[in-house]
Coordinates of C-alpha atoms and ligand atoms in Angstrom, one line a residue:
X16 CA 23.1 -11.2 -16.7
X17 CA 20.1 -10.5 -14.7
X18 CA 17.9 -8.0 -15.9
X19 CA 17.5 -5.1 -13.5
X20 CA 14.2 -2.8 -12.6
X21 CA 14.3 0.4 -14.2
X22 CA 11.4 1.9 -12.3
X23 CA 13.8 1.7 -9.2
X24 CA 16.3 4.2 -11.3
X25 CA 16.5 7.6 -10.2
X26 CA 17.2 10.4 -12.6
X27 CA 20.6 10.2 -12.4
X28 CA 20.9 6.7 -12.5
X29 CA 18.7 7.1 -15.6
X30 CA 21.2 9.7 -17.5
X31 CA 24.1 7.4 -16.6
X32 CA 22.0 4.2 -18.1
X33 CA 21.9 6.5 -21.3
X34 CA 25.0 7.7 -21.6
X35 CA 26.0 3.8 -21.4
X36 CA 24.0 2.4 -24.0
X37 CA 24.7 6.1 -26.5
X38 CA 21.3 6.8 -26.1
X39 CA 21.6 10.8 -25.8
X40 CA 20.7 12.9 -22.3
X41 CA 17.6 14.3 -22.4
X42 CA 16.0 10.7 -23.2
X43 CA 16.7 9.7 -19.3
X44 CA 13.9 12.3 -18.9
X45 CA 11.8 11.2 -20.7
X46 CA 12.2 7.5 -20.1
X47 CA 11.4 8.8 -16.2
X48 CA 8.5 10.5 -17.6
X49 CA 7.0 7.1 -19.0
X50 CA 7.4 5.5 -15.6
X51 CA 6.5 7.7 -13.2
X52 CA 4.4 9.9 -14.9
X53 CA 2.6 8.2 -17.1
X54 CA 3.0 4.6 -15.4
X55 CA 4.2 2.6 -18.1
X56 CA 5.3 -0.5 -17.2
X57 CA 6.7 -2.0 -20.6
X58 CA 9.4 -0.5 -22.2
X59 CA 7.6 -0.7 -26.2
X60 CA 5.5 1.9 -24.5
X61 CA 8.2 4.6 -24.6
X62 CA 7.0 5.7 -27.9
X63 CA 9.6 8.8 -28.2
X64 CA 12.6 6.7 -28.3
X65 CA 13.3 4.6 -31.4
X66 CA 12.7 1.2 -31.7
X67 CA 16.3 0.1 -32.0
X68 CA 16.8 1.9 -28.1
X69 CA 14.0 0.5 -26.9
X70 CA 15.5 -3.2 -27.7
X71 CA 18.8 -2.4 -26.3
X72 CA 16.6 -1.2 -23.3
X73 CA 15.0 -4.7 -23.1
X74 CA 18.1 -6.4 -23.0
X75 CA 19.2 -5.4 -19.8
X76 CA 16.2 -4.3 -18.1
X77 CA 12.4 -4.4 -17.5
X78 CA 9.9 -2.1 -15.4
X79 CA 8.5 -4.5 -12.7
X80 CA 4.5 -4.0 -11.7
X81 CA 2.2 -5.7 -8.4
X82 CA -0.8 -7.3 -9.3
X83 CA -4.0 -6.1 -7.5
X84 CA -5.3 -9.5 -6.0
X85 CA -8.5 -7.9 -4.3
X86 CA -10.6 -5.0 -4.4
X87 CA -12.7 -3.7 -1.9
X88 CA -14.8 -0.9 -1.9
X89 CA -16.8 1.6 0.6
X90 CA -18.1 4.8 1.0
X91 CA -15.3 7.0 -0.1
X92 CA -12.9 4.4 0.0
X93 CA -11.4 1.7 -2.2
X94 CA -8.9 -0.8 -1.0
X95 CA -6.9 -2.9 -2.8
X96 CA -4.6 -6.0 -2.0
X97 CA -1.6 -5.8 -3.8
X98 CA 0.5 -9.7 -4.6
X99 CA 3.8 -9.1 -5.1
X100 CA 6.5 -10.6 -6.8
X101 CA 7.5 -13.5 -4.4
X102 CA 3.8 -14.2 -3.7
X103 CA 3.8 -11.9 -0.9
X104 CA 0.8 -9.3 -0.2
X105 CA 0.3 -6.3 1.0
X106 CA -2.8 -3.5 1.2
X107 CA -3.1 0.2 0.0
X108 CA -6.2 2.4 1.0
X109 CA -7.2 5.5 -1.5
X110 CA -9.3 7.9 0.8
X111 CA -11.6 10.5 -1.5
X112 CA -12.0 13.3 1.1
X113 CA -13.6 15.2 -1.6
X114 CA -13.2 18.6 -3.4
X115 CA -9.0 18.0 -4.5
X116 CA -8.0 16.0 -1.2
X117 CA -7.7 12.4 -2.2
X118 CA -5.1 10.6 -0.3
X119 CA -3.5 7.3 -0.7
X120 CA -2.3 5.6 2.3
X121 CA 0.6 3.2 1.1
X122 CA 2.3 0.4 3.1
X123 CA 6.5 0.4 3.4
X124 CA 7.0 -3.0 4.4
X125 CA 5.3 -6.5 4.9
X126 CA 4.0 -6.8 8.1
X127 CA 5.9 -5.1 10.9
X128 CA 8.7 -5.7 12.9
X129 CA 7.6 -3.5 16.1
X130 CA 4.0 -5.3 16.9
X131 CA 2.1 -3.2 18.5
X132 CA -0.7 -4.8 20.3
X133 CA -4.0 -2.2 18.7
X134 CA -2.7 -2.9 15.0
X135 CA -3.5 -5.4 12.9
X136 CA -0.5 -5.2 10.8
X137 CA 1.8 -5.4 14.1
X138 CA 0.2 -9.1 14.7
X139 CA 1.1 -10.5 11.4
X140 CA 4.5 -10.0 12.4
X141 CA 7.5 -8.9 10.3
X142 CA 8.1 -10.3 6.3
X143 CA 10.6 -7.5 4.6
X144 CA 10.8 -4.4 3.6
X145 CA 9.4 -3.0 0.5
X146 CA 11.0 -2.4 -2.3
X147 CA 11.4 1.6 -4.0
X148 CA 9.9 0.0 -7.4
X149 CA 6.8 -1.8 -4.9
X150 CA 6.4 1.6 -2.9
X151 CA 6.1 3.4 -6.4
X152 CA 3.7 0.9 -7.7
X153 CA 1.4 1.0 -5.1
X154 CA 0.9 4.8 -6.4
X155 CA 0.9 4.6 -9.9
X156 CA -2.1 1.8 -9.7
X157 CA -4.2 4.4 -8.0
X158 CA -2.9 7.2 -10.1
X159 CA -4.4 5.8 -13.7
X160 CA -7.7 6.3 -12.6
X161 CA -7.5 9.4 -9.7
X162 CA -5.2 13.0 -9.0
X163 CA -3.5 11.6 -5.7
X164 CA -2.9 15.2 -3.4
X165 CA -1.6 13.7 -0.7
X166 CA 0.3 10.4 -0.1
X167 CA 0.5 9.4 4.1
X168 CA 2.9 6.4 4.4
X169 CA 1.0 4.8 7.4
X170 CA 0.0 1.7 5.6
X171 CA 1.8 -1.4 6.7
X172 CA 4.7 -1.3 8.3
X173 CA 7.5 1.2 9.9
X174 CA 8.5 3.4 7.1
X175 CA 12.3 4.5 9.3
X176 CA 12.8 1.3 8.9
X177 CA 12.8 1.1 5.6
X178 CA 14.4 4.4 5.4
X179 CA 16.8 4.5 1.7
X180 CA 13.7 2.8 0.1
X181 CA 11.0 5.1 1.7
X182 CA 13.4 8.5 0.9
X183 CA 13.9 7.4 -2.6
X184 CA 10.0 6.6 -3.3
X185 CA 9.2 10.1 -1.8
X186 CA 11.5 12.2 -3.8
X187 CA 10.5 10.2 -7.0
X188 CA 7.0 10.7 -6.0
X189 CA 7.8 14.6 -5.6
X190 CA 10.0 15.1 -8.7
X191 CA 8.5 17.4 -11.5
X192 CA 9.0 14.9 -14.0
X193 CA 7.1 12.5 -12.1
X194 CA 3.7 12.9 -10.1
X195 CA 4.9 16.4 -8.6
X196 CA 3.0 15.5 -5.4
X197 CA 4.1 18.6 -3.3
X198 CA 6.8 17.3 -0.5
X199 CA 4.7 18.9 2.4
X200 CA 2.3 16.9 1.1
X201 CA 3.9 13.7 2.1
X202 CA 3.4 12.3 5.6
X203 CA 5.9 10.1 7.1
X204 CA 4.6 8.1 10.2
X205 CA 6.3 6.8 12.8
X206 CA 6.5 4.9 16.2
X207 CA 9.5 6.3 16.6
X208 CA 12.9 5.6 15.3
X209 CA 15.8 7.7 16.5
X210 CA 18.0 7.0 13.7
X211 CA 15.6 7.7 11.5
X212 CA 14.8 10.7 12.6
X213 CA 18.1 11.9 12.4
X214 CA 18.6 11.2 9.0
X215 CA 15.3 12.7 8.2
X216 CA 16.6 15.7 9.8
X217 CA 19.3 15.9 7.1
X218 CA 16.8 15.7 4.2
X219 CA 16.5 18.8 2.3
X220 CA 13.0 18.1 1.3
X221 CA 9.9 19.6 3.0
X222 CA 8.5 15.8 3.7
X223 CA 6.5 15.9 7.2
X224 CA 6.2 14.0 10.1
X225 CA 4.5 12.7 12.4
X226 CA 5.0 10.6 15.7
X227 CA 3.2 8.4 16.8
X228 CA 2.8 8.6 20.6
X229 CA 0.3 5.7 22.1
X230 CA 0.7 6.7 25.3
X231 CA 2.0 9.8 27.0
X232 CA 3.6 7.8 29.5
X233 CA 6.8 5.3 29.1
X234 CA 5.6 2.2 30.8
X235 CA 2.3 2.2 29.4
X236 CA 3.3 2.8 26.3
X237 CA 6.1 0.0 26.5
X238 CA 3.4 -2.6 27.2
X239 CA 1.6 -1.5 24.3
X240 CA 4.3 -1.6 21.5
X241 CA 5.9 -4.0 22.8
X242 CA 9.2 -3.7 20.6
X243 CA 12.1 -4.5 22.9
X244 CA 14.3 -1.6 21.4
X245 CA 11.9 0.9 22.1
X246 CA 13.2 4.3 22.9
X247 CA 11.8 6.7 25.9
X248 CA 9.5 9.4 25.1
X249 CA 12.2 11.8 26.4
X250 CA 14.5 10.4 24.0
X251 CA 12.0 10.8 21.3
X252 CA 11.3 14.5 22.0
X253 CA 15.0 15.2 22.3
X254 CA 15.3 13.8 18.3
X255 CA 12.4 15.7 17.2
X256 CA 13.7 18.9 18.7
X257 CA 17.0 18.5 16.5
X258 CA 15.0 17.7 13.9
X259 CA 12.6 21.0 14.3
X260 CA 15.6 23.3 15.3
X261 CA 17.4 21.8 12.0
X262 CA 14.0 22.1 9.4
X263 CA 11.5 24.5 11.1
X264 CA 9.0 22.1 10.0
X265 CA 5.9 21.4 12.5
X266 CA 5.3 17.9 13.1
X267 CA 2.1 15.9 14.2
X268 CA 1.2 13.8 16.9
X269 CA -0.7 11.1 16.6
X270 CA -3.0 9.5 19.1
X271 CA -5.0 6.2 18.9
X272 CA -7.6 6.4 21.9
X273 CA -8.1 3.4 23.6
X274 CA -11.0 3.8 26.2
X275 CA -9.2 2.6 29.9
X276 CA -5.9 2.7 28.6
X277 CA -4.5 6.1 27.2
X278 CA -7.8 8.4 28.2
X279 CA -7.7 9.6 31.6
X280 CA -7.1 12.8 33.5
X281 CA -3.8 12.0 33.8
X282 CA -3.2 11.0 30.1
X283 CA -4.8 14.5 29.0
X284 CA -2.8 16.2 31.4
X285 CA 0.4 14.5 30.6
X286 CA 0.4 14.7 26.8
X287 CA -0.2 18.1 26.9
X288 CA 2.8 18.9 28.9
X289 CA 4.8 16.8 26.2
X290 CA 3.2 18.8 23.2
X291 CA 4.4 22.0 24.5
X292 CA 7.8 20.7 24.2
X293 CA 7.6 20.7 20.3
X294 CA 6.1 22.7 17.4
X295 CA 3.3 20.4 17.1
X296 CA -0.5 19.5 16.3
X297 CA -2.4 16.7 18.0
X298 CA -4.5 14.2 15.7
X299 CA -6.6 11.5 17.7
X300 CA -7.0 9.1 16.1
X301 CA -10.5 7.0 16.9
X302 CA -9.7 3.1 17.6
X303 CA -10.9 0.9 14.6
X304 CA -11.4 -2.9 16.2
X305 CA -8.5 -4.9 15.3
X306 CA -9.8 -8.0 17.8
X307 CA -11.7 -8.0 21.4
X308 CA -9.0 -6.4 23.6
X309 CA -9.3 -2.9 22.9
X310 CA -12.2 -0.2 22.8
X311 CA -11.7 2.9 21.3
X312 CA -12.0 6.2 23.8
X313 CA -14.2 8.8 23.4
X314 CA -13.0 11.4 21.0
X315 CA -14.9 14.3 21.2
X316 CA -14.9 14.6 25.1
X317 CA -10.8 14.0 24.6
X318 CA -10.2 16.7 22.7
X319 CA -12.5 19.1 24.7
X320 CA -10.8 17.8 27.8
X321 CA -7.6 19.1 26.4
X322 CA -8.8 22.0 24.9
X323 CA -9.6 22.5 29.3
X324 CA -6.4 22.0 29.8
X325 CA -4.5 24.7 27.3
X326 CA -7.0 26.4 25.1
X327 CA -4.1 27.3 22.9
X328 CA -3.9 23.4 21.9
X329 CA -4.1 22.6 18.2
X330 CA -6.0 19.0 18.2
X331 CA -7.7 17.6 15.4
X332 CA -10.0 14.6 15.3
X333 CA -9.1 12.0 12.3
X334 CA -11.9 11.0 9.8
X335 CA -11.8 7.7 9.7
X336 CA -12.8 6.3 6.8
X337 CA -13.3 2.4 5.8
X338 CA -14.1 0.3 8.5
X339 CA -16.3 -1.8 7.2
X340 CA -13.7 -3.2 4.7
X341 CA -10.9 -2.9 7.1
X342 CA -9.4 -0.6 5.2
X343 CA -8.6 2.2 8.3
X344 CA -5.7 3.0 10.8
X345 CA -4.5 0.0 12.3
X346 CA -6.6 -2.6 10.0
X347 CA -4.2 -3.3 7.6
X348 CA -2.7 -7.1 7.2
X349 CA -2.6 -10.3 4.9
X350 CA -1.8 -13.6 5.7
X351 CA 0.7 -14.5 2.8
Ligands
SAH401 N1 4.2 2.4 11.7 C1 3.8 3.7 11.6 C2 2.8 4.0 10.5 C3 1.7 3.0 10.3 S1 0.5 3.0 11.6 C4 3.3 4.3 12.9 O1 3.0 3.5 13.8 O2 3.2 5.5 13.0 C5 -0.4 4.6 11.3 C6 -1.2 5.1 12.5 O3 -2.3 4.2 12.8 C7 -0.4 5.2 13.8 O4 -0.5 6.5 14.4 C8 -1.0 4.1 14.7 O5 -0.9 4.4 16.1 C9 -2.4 4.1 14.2 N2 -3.1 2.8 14.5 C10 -2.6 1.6 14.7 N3 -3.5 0.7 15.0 C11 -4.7 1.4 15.1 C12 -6.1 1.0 15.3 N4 -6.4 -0.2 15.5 N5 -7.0 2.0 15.3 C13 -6.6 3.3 15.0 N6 -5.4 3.7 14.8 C14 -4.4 2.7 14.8
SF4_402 FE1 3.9 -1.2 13.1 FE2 2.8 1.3 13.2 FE3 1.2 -1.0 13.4 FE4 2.9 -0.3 15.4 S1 1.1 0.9 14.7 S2 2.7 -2.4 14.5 S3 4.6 0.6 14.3 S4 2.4 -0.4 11.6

């Protein structure tokens, strides 16, 4: 029989495992512990349980583990390329914002499948998803050596895509016996998946969101994502206002200024109207090159712009951290 991944074992799944192989209750807890706590990733390492458990452990399963291929470093910012088991690769960005904010930006799936034309990781195209044993990984390889506060899942790929996988890491990531990494501390990004949101919606968990807009208008932004299943931005708004009237939860907007494109009067105008729709915050995002097409927008005069517009407006600039080891928004990709 094929061994299976115990890192990918919930709790539950854990206490059933146990209660299996005679081994008593409370040792699911602290096998979690070992794992997602203190990132073990071979079973003679669970030095609480006795030897003779830990061989029937190794009998039918193993804790898998990615292998850093490459690091890169700059100010503030290390950046590691993670190979995974079938040879595949993916990249993970640790962010020290100082004082306790350090944030890891993880990546859900191998390339992705909706290719938007500004991001790097949209041109590689679409491998698979991620793993919940691959998402954890990426964390606990950062976590030996730092106190991760917040974890943003806008890495590579389109984490509603993923959504079991991406749900699973999250609440593992949160649980008390693992990295207790506060739920509103969790950022979920997306382009904007209407399923998903719905079944985010139904999550009990205090996870956040954000959207990911582009462009304020629907032919505009159409050109720029280019995924043929697309929804409207009307369509979009109606989700998240379920999703808001369901959780109460504010969500963010995100906006990747691309001088010419999405940064005139008209833009300003037109993604203020949307953002009154919703409980929201605005976070412009400065364009990091991913090739000769694009230039990034102005920022500052952006946000004043809109500030003109409804001085009531809550818009934040993003610090962008890492471009010189292409290791911000947008920058993310391998070639395996
Ligand atoms: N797929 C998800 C999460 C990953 S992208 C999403 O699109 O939301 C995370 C953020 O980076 C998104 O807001 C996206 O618009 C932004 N982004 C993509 N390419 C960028 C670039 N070249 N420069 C700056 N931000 C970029
Ligand atoms: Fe995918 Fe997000 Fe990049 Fe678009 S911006 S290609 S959705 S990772």
């Amino acid at each position: 029989m094929q061994k299976q991944d115990l890192k990918s074992k919930n709790l539950t799944e854990l206490s059933g495992i146990c209660s299996q192989l005679d081994l008593s209750k409370f040792k699911a807890k602290e096998i979690f512990k070992f794992i997602h706590q203190k990132a073990k990733t071979s079973i003679d390492d669970f030095t609480t349980i006795k030897l003779t458990e830990r061989n029937q452990l190794k009998e039918l399963f193993y804790i898998s583990a990615i292998a850093p291929l490459k690091t890169e470093k700059a100010k503030d910012v290390l950046k590691i390329a993670f190979e995974l088991g079938d040879g595949k690769v993916i990249e993970t960005v640790f962010m020290d914002y100082g004082k306790d904010r350090k944030t890891l930006c993880i990546s859900s799936q191998v390339g992705c499948p909706i290719g938007c034309q500004f991001c790097a990781t949209g041109k590689m195209g679409f491998k698979r998803d991620l793993t919940v044993s691959e998402i954890l990984s990426q964390v606990y390889f950062f976590a030996k050596d730092h106190k991760i506060s917040n974890i943003v899942f806008m890495g590579m790929g389109e984490p509603l895509l993923n959504f079991d996988n991406v749900m699973a890491a999250a609440k593992t990531l949160n649980n008390e016996s693992g990295l207790n990494i506060a739920s509103r501390k969790i950022v979920i990004s997306t382009i904007g998946i209407i399923e998903g949101i719905k079944k985010f919606a139904g999550e009990s968990k205090q996870l956040r969101l954000a959207w990911s807009l582009v462009s304020p208008f629907d032919e505009v932004r159409k050109k720029l994502i280019g995924h043929k299943g697309l929804p409207t931005i009307s369509e979009t708004v109606a989700a998240l206002k379920d999703y808001q009237n369901k959780t109460k939860r504010r969500i963010t907007i995100e906006y990747v200024l691309l001088k010419e494109v999405n940064d005139s009067e008209n833009d300003q105008q037109q993604l203020v109207k949307i953002s009154k729709n919703l409980d929201c915050h605005i976070n412009l995002i400065p364009y990091n090159s991913t090739g000769p097409n694009y230039i990034g927008g102005d920022v500052d005069k952006f946000r004043s712009s809109l500030k003109k517009i409804d001085p009531n407006i809550n818009v934040t600039i993003r610090k962008s951290l890492g471009q010189d080891i292409s290791a911000a928004c947008g920058q993310l990709s391998s070639t395996n």
